[in-house]
Amino acid sequence: EKQKEMGKGPGLYTDIGKKARDLLYKDHNSDQKLSITTYSPAGVAITSTGTKKGESLLGDVVFQLKQKNITTDFKVSTDNTVLITATVDEAAPGLKSIFSFKAPDQNSGKIELQYLHDYAGISTSMGLTQNPTVNFSGVVGNNLLALGTEVSFDTKSGNFTKINAGLNFTKDDLIASLTLNDKGDSVNASYYHIVNPLFNTAVGAEVNHKFSSKVNTITVGTQHSIDPLTMVKARVNSAGIANALIQHEWSPKSFFTVSGEVDTKAIDKSAKVGLALSLKP
């Protein structure tokens, strides 16, 4: 992400269409969510999150420690699991390594390597099991045009479980993306355009076509900053589901978000409102 912001290289495969996805889906939430981050004198960041989904209450606590180029996260959840993630950034120029493990699941170990270059971005990962699934993605190009592919191979069955391909075109304040997913069964086209950088105003759209079912899904959205600390976002899709949110940064890295979802085709039957409070002093 940092490299992309500097205008160097095509980034990783996950960067293809990311701007449009963030505009259309990020922070839209119909659940009630509370997240608070504090920092200990030793420099450990502690984040506590609680989410209410219907009648269920889920929660977790994340302890994050940064030492030079190594970041270690410990996530303890209410489902009695502990997720440990260690990230080593710039172990070599452009290289990042990520190791994760969830206890008590002995087969959850995973290692990932990411490499960013001015003209390429490569990511490969595999599970630390006897018959792991191996994931690989590669992108070639520059900050104008990027072409990439993403595949997953199950060493136990000997089959490819994922074969995707995509391209990203960036020109000034416009980003257009096209991806072929589900082993060629669906195609996704997205568009992101910055209308007014001063007010962070942008519009975006996404069209998905599934060949097997011949179903088309269209989603359009926009965002706008009312002031430097307050942003509003809205989206609607072809199924008639409309979402809107307002997010206010009431102190540095501390956000208060109210979001809502309405089924416009059955407006008297379906309406949800979510509340998210993120405190990061």
mmCIF file of C-alpha atoms in Angstrom:
data_model
loop_
_atom_site.group_PDB
_atom_site.id
_atom_site.type_symbol
_atom_site.label_atom_id
_atom_site.label_comp_id
_atom_site.label_asym_id
_atom_site.label_seq_id
_atom_site.Cartn_x
_atom_site.Cartn_y
_atom_site.Cartn_z
ATOM 1 C CA GLU A 1 0.000 0.000 0.000
ATOM 2 C CA LYS A 2 2.822 2.387 0.842
ATOM 3 C CA GLN A 3 4.533 1.599 -2.415
ATOM 4 C CA LYS A 4 1.343 2.209 -4.358
ATOM 5 C CA GLU A 5 0.910 5.585 -2.673
ATOM 6 C CA MET A 6 4.418 6.535 -3.775
ATOM 7 C CA GLY A 7 3.454 5.707 -7.367
ATOM 8 C CA LYS A 8 5.901 2.826 -7.721
ATOM 9 C CA GLY A 9 5.054 -0.455 -9.371
ATOM 10 C CA PRO A 10 1.813 -2.356 -9.917
ATOM 11 C CA GLY A 11 1.410 -3.512 -6.304
ATOM 12 C CA LEU A 12 -0.055 -6.909 -5.413
ATOM 13 C CA TYR A 13 -2.996 -8.770 -6.946
ATOM 14 C CA THR A 14 -5.193 -7.712 -4.030
ATOM 15 C CA ASP A 15 -4.697 -4.083 -5.103
ATOM 16 C CA ILE A 16 -6.627 -4.700 -8.336
ATOM 17 C CA GLY A 17 -10.023 -3.029 -7.841
ATOM 18 C CA LYS A 18 -9.249 -2.217 -4.190
ATOM 19 C CA LYS A 19 -10.180 1.479 -4.385
ATOM 20 C CA ALA A 20 -13.651 0.672 -5.744
ATOM 21 C CA ARG A 21 -14.176 -2.121 -3.174
ATOM 22 C CA ASP A 22 -13.221 0.193 -0.312
ATOM 23 C CA LEU A 23 -15.608 2.883 -1.521
ATOM 24 C CA LEU A 24 -18.515 0.474 -2.001
ATOM 25 C CA TYR A 25 -18.073 -1.863 0.983
ATOM 26 C CA LYS A 26 -15.581 -0.634 3.595
ATOM 27 C CA ASP A 27 -17.127 0.532 6.912
ATOM 28 C CA HIS A 28 -20.677 -0.281 5.762
ATOM 29 C CA ASN A 29 -21.965 -2.271 8.717
ATOM 30 C CA SER A 30 -25.448 -3.246 9.880
ATOM 31 C CA ASP A 31 -24.123 -4.713 13.144
ATOM 32 C CA GLN A 32 -23.441 -2.876 16.380
ATOM 33 C CA LYS A 33 -19.691 -2.713 16.873
ATOM 34 C CA LEU A 34 -17.400 -1.156 19.466
ATOM 35 C CA SER A 35 -13.617 -1.050 19.118
ATOM 36 C CA ILE A 36 -11.228 0.635 21.566
ATOM 37 C CA THR A 37 -7.429 0.833 21.237
ATOM 38 C CA THR A 38 -5.063 1.855 24.025
ATOM 39 C CA TYR A 39 -1.272 1.891 24.322
ATOM 40 C CA SER A 40 0.755 0.622 27.258
ATOM 41 C CA PRO A 41 3.959 2.346 28.474
ATOM 42 C CA ALA A 42 5.911 -0.535 26.917
ATOM 43 C CA GLY A 43 4.518 0.358 23.482
ATOM 44 C CA VAL A 44 2.000 -2.500 23.218
ATOM 45 C CA ALA A 45 -1.207 -1.594 21.395
ATOM 46 C CA ILE A 46 -4.272 -3.270 22.922
ATOM 47 C CA THR A 47 -7.472 -3.329 20.855
ATOM 48 C CA SER A 48 -10.747 -4.635 22.289
ATOM 49 C CA THR A 49 -13.644 -5.248 19.890
ATOM 50 C CA GLY A 50 -17.225 -6.279 20.544
ATOM 51 C CA THR A 51 -19.798 -6.972 17.828
ATOM 52 C CA LYS A 52 -23.477 -7.754 18.235
ATOM 53 C CA LYS A 53 -24.952 -9.762 15.362
ATOM 54 C CA GLY A 54 -28.614 -10.415 16.002
ATOM 55 C CA GLU A 55 -28.740 -12.182 19.348
ATOM 56 C CA SER A 56 -25.065 -13.155 19.259
ATOM 57 C CA LEU A 57 -22.312 -11.158 20.940
ATOM 58 C CA LEU A 58 -18.782 -11.689 19.604
ATOM 59 C CA GLY A 59 -15.617 -10.196 20.988
ATOM 60 C CA ASP A 60 -11.849 -10.275 20.779
ATOM 61 C CA VAL A 61 -8.752 -8.596 22.187
ATOM 62 C CA VAL A 62 -5.648 -7.932 20.070
ATOM 63 C CA PHE A 63 -2.200 -7.273 21.542
ATOM 64 C CA GLN A 64 0.219 -5.764 19.014
ATOM 65 C CA LEU A 65 3.926 -5.288 19.597
ATOM 66 C CA LYS A 66 6.290 -3.570 17.130
ATOM 67 C CA GLN A 67 10.037 -3.934 17.381
ATOM 68 C CA LYS A 68 12.032 -2.439 14.527
ATOM 69 C CA ASN A 69 10.719 -4.204 11.391
ATOM 70 C CA ILE A 70 8.905 -7.012 13.241
ATOM 71 C CA THR A 71 5.220 -6.770 14.193
ATOM 72 C CA THR A 72 3.620 -9.441 16.371
ATOM 73 C CA ASP A 73 -0.147 -9.714 16.930
ATOM 74 C CA PHE A 74 -1.935 -11.891 19.502
ATOM 75 C CA LYS A 75 -5.712 -12.068 18.991
ATOM 76 C CA VAL A 76 -7.806 -13.745 21.695
ATOM 77 C CA SER A 77 -11.457 -14.354 20.704
ATOM 78 C CA THR A 78 -14.588 -15.367 22.556
ATOM 79 C CA ASP A 79 -14.671 -18.621 20.550
ATOM 80 C CA ASN A 80 -11.692 -19.778 22.681
ATOM 81 C CA THR A 81 -9.134 -19.369 19.901
ATOM 82 C CA VAL A 82 -5.842 -17.462 19.822
ATOM 83 C CA LEU A 83 -4.483 -16.136 16.524
ATOM 84 C CA ILE A 84 -0.769 -15.332 16.440
ATOM 85 C CA THR A 85 0.599 -13.348 13.495
ATOM 86 C CA ALA A 86 4.223 -12.289 13.011
ATOM 87 C CA THR A 87 5.160 -9.922 10.176
ATOM 88 C CA VAL A 88 8.732 -9.154 9.142
ATOM 89 C CA ASP A 89 8.854 -6.120 6.854
ATOM 90 C CA GLU A 90 11.831 -5.426 4.593
ATOM 91 C CA ALA A 91 13.752 -8.540 5.632
ATOM 92 C CA ALA A 92 15.298 -7.904 2.214
ATOM 93 C CA PRO A 93 14.562 -4.958 -0.105
ATOM 94 C CA GLY A 94 10.901 -5.183 -1.150
ATOM 95 C CA LEU A 95 10.282 -8.429 0.778
ATOM 96 C CA LYS A 96 7.719 -9.008 3.518
ATOM 97 C CA SER A 97 7.141 -12.325 5.320
ATOM 98 C CA ILE A 98 4.036 -13.180 7.351
ATOM 99 C CA PHE A 99 3.569 -16.173 9.651
ATOM 100 C CA SER A 100 0.238 -16.957 11.315
ATOM 101 C CA PHE A 101 -1.059 -19.716 13.571
ATOM 102 C CA LYS A 102 -4.404 -20.227 15.312
ATOM 103 C CA ALA A 103 -4.502 -22.296 18.502
ATOM 104 C CA PRO A 104 -5.737 -24.899 19.266
ATOM 105 C CA ASP A 105 -6.085 -25.765 15.531
ATOM 106 C CA GLN A 106 -2.869 -27.628 14.737
ATOM 107 C CA ASN A 107 -3.466 -27.378 10.976
ATOM 108 C CA SER A 108 -3.900 -23.597 10.856
ATOM 109 C CA GLY A 109 -0.244 -22.629 10.453
ATOM 110 C CA LYS A 110 0.418 -20.497 7.382
ATOM 111 C CA ILE A 111 3.386 -18.664 5.910
ATOM 112 C CA GLU A 112 3.228 -15.945 3.266
ATOM 113 C CA LEU A 113 5.912 -14.079 1.322
ATOM 114 C CA GLN A 114 5.268 -10.792 -0.498
ATOM 115 C CA TYR A 115 7.692 -9.111 -2.877
ATOM 116 C CA LEU A 116 7.184 -5.654 -4.383
ATOM 117 C CA HIS A 117 9.230 -4.360 -7.316
ATOM 118 C CA ASP A 118 8.913 -1.345 -9.599
ATOM 119 C CA TYR A 119 7.510 -3.604 -12.333
ATOM 120 C CA ALA A 120 6.152 -6.627 -10.463
ATOM 121 C CA GLY A 121 4.377 -7.759 -7.325
ATOM 122 C CA ILE A 122 4.425 -11.367 -6.119
ATOM 123 C CA SER A 123 2.680 -13.058 -3.205
ATOM 124 C CA THR A 124 2.871 -16.734 -2.312
ATOM 125 C CA SER A 125 1.536 -18.582 0.705
ATOM 126 C CA MET A 126 1.012 -22.125 1.922
ATOM 127 C CA GLY A 127 -0.407 -23.925 4.914
ATOM 128 C CA LEU A 128 2.019 -25.688 7.219
ATOM 129 C CA THR A 129 0.327 -29.087 6.944
ATOM 130 C CA GLN A 130 1.150 -32.437 5.397
ATOM 131 C CA ASN A 131 -0.953 -31.700 2.294
ATOM 132 C CA PRO A 132 -1.115 -27.905 2.128
ATOM 133 C CA THR A 133 -2.975 -25.587 -0.203
ATOM 134 C CA VAL A 134 -0.488 -23.413 -2.077
ATOM 135 C CA ASN A 135 -1.543 -19.926 -3.151
ATOM 136 C CA PHE A 136 0.277 -17.779 -5.687
ATOM 137 C CA SER A 137 -0.455 -14.391 -7.191
ATOM 138 C CA GLY A 138 1.657 -12.302 -9.515
ATOM 139 C CA VAL A 139 1.265 -8.887 -11.098
ATOM 140 C CA VAL A 140 3.393 -7.245 -13.775
ATOM 141 C CA GLY A 141 3.206 -3.691 -15.059
ATOM 142 C CA ASN A 142 3.667 -0.240 -13.602
ATOM 143 C CA ASN A 143 1.623 2.431 -11.833
ATOM 144 C CA LEU A 144 -0.433 2.914 -15.035
ATOM 145 C CA LEU A 145 -1.334 -0.638 -16.106
ATOM 146 C CA ALA A 146 -1.145 -3.861 -14.104
ATOM 147 C CA LEU A 147 -1.896 -7.407 -15.277
ATOM 148 C CA GLY A 148 -2.054 -10.291 -12.838
ATOM 149 C CA THR A 149 -3.224 -13.754 -11.935
ATOM 150 C CA GLU A 150 -4.128 -15.617 -8.750
ATOM 151 C CA VAL A 151 -4.170 -19.397 -8.338
ATOM 152 C CA SER A 152 -4.620 -21.882 -5.483
ATOM 153 C CA PHE A 153 -3.494 -25.513 -5.702
ATOM 154 C CA ASP A 154 -4.640 -28.296 -3.366
ATOM 155 C CA THR A 155 -1.698 -30.668 -3.049
ATOM 156 C CA LYS A 156 -3.914 -33.383 -1.530
ATOM 157 C CA SER A 157 -6.383 -33.614 -4.417
ATOM 158 C CA GLY A 158 -4.013 -32.327 -7.084
ATOM 159 C CA ASN A 159 -6.611 -29.797 -8.264
ATOM 160 C CA PHE A 160 -6.592 -26.058 -8.735
ATOM 161 C CA THR A 161 -9.204 -24.637 -6.354
ATOM 162 C CA LYS A 162 -8.837 -21.053 -7.591
ATOM 163 C CA ILE A 163 -7.853 -19.577 -10.942
ATOM 164 C CA ASN A 164 -8.410 -15.837 -11.294
ATOM 165 C CA ALA A 165 -7.020 -13.137 -13.544
ATOM 166 C CA GLY A 166 -7.322 -9.372 -13.573
ATOM 167 C CA LEU A 167 -6.099 -6.037 -14.839
ATOM 168 C CA ASN A 168 -5.983 -2.566 -13.342
ATOM 169 C CA PHE A 169 -5.787 0.707 -15.275
ATOM 170 C CA THR A 170 -4.902 3.921 -13.443
ATOM 171 C CA LYS A 171 -4.946 7.341 -15.077
ATOM 172 C CA ASP A 172 -4.795 10.483 -12.957
ATOM 173 C CA ASP A 173 -8.007 10.408 -10.874
ATOM 174 C CA LEU A 174 -9.573 7.350 -12.544
ATOM 175 C CA ILE A 175 -9.090 3.645 -11.819
ATOM 176 C CA ALA A 176 -10.746 0.914 -13.887
ATOM 177 C CA SER A 177 -10.441 -2.798 -13.115
ATOM 178 C CA LEU A 178 -11.522 -6.061 -14.692
ATOM 179 C CA THR A 179 -11.235 -9.515 -13.079
ATOM 180 C CA LEU A 180 -12.207 -13.024 -14.188
ATOM 181 C CA ASN A 181 -13.097 -15.194 -11.186
ATOM 182 C CA ASP A 182 -14.471 -18.610 -10.168
ATOM 183 C CA LYS A 183 -12.418 -20.431 -12.821
ATOM 184 C CA GLY A 184 -13.918 -18.264 -15.535
ATOM 185 C CA ASP A 185 -17.538 -18.480 -14.331
ATOM 186 C CA SER A 186 -17.846 -14.822 -13.336
ATOM 187 C CA VAL A 187 -16.463 -11.505 -14.499
ATOM 188 C CA ASN A 188 -16.251 -8.357 -12.404
ATOM 189 C CA ALA A 189 -15.722 -4.833 -13.720
ATOM 190 C CA SER A 190 -15.256 -1.857 -11.402
ATOM 191 C CA TYR A 191 -14.723 1.859 -11.756
ATOM 192 C CA TYR A 192 -13.440 4.466 -9.295
ATOM 193 C CA HIS A 193 -13.234 8.182 -10.005
ATOM 194 C CA ILE A 194 -12.112 11.047 -7.786
ATOM 195 C CA VAL A 195 -14.472 13.928 -8.535
ATOM 196 C CA ASN A 196 -13.107 16.491 -6.085
ATOM 197 C CA PRO A 197 -9.846 15.746 -4.209
ATOM 198 C CA LEU A 198 -10.356 18.755 -1.922
ATOM 199 C CA PHE A 199 -13.486 17.212 -0.382
ATOM 200 C CA ASN A 200 -12.447 13.581 -0.935
ATOM 201 C CA THR A 201 -15.451 13.220 -3.242
ATOM 202 C CA ALA A 202 -15.455 10.045 -5.310
ATOM 203 C CA VAL A 203 -17.867 7.837 -7.204
ATOM 204 C CA GLY A 204 -17.589 4.147 -7.959
ATOM 205 C CA ALA A 205 -19.430 1.305 -9.595
ATOM 206 C CA GLU A 206 -19.120 -2.471 -9.818
ATOM 207 C CA VAL A 207 -20.753 -4.855 -12.287
ATOM 208 C CA ASN A 208 -20.645 -8.615 -11.749
ATOM 209 C CA HIS A 209 -21.871 -11.174 -14.273
ATOM 210 C CA LYS A 210 -22.119 -14.898 -13.485
ATOM 211 C CA PHE A 211 -22.117 -16.985 -16.651
ATOM 212 C CA SER A 212 -23.631 -20.170 -15.162
ATOM 213 C CA SER A 213 -26.703 -18.406 -13.746
ATOM 214 C CA LYS A 214 -26.691 -15.432 -16.158
ATOM 215 C CA VAL A 215 -27.215 -13.135 -13.161
ATOM 216 C CA ASN A 216 -25.975 -9.557 -13.241
ATOM 217 C CA THR A 217 -25.360 -7.541 -10.078
ATOM 218 C CA ILE A 218 -24.708 -3.816 -10.266
ATOM 219 C CA THR A 219 -23.563 -1.694 -7.326
ATOM 220 C CA VAL A 220 -22.960 2.066 -7.411
ATOM 221 C CA GLY A 221 -21.757 4.330 -4.640
ATOM 222 C CA THR A 222 -20.264 7.649 -3.649
ATOM 223 C CA GLN A 223 -18.401 9.314 -0.800
ATOM 224 C CA HIS A 224 -17.957 12.937 0.265
ATOM 225 C CA SER A 225 -16.272 14.727 3.145
ATOM 226 C CA ILE A 226 -18.578 17.279 4.756
ATOM 227 C CA ASP A 227 -15.565 18.694 6.579
ATOM 228 C CA PRO A 228 -11.987 17.465 7.171
ATOM 229 C CA LEU A 229 -13.205 15.169 9.964
ATOM 230 C CA THR A 230 -16.603 13.956 8.715
ATOM 231 C CA MET A 231 -17.347 11.697 5.759
ATOM 232 C CA VAL A 232 -20.581 10.353 4.307
ATOM 233 C CA LYS A 233 -20.881 7.327 2.032
ATOM 234 C CA ALA A 234 -23.811 5.735 0.217
ATOM 235 C CA ARG A 235 -24.369 2.816 -2.125
ATOM 236 C CA VAL A 236 -27.226 0.925 -3.779
ATOM 237 C CA ASN A 237 -27.287 -2.294 -5.783
ATOM 238 C CA SER A 238 -29.544 -3.772 -8.433
ATOM 239 C CA ALA A 239 -31.285 -5.937 -5.797
ATOM 240 C CA GLY A 240 -32.636 -2.762 -4.209
ATOM 241 C CA ILE A 241 -30.427 -2.839 -1.101
ATOM 242 C CA ALA A 242 -29.361 0.700 -0.141
ATOM 243 C CA ASN A 243 -26.653 1.486 2.412
ATOM 244 C CA ALA A 244 -25.456 4.765 3.897
ATOM 245 C CA LEU A 245 -23.061 5.803 6.632
ATOM 246 C CA ILE A 246 -21.630 8.859 8.314
ATOM 247 C CA GLN A 247 -18.207 8.674 9.936
ATOM 248 C CA HIS A 248 -16.654 11.313 12.189
ATOM 249 C CA GLU A 249 -13.037 11.397 13.376
ATOM 250 C CA TRP A 250 -13.575 13.066 16.730
ATOM 251 C CA SER A 251 -9.899 12.735 17.701
ATOM 252 C CA PRO A 252 -6.806 11.463 15.833
ATOM 253 C CA LYS A 253 -7.454 7.884 14.654
ATOM 254 C CA SER A 254 -10.702 7.767 16.658
ATOM 255 C CA PHE A 255 -13.826 7.234 14.559
ATOM 256 C CA PHE A 256 -17.535 7.250 15.307
ATOM 257 C CA THR A 257 -19.565 5.562 12.550
ATOM 258 C CA VAL A 258 -23.310 5.175 12.089
ATOM 259 C CA SER A 259 -24.440 3.048 9.139
ATOM 260 C CA GLY A 260 -27.778 1.840 7.868
ATOM 261 C CA GLU A 261 -29.212 -0.642 5.383
ATOM 262 C CA VAL A 262 -32.642 -0.580 3.749
ATOM 263 C CA ASP A 263 -34.326 -2.982 1.319
ATOM 264 C CA THR A 264 -36.014 -0.491 -0.984
ATOM 265 C CA LYS A 265 -38.190 -3.244 -2.481
ATOM 266 C CA ALA A 266 -39.628 -4.063 0.940
ATOM 267 C CA ILE A 267 -38.923 -0.901 2.869
ATOM 268 C CA ASP A 268 -41.591 -1.628 5.489
ATOM 269 C CA LYS A 269 -40.095 -5.049 6.247
ATOM 270 C CA SER A 270 -36.337 -4.624 6.238
ATOM 271 C CA ALA A 271 -34.271 -1.862 7.779
ATOM 272 C CA LYS A 272 -31.080 -2.221 9.790
ATOM 273 C CA VAL A 273 -28.928 0.328 11.532
ATOM 274 C CA GLY A 274 -25.392 -0.303 12.684
ATOM 275 C CA LEU A 275 -23.252 1.630 15.136
ATOM 276 C CA ALA A 276 -19.466 1.425 15.124
ATOM 277 C CA LEU A 277 -17.214 3.285 17.549
ATOM 278 C CA SER A 278 -13.465 3.011 16.966
ATOM 279 C CA LEU A 279 -11.182 4.661 19.494
ATOM 280 C CA LYS A 280 -7.465 4.804 18.720
ATOM 281 C CA PRO A 281 -5.833 7.493 20.829
#
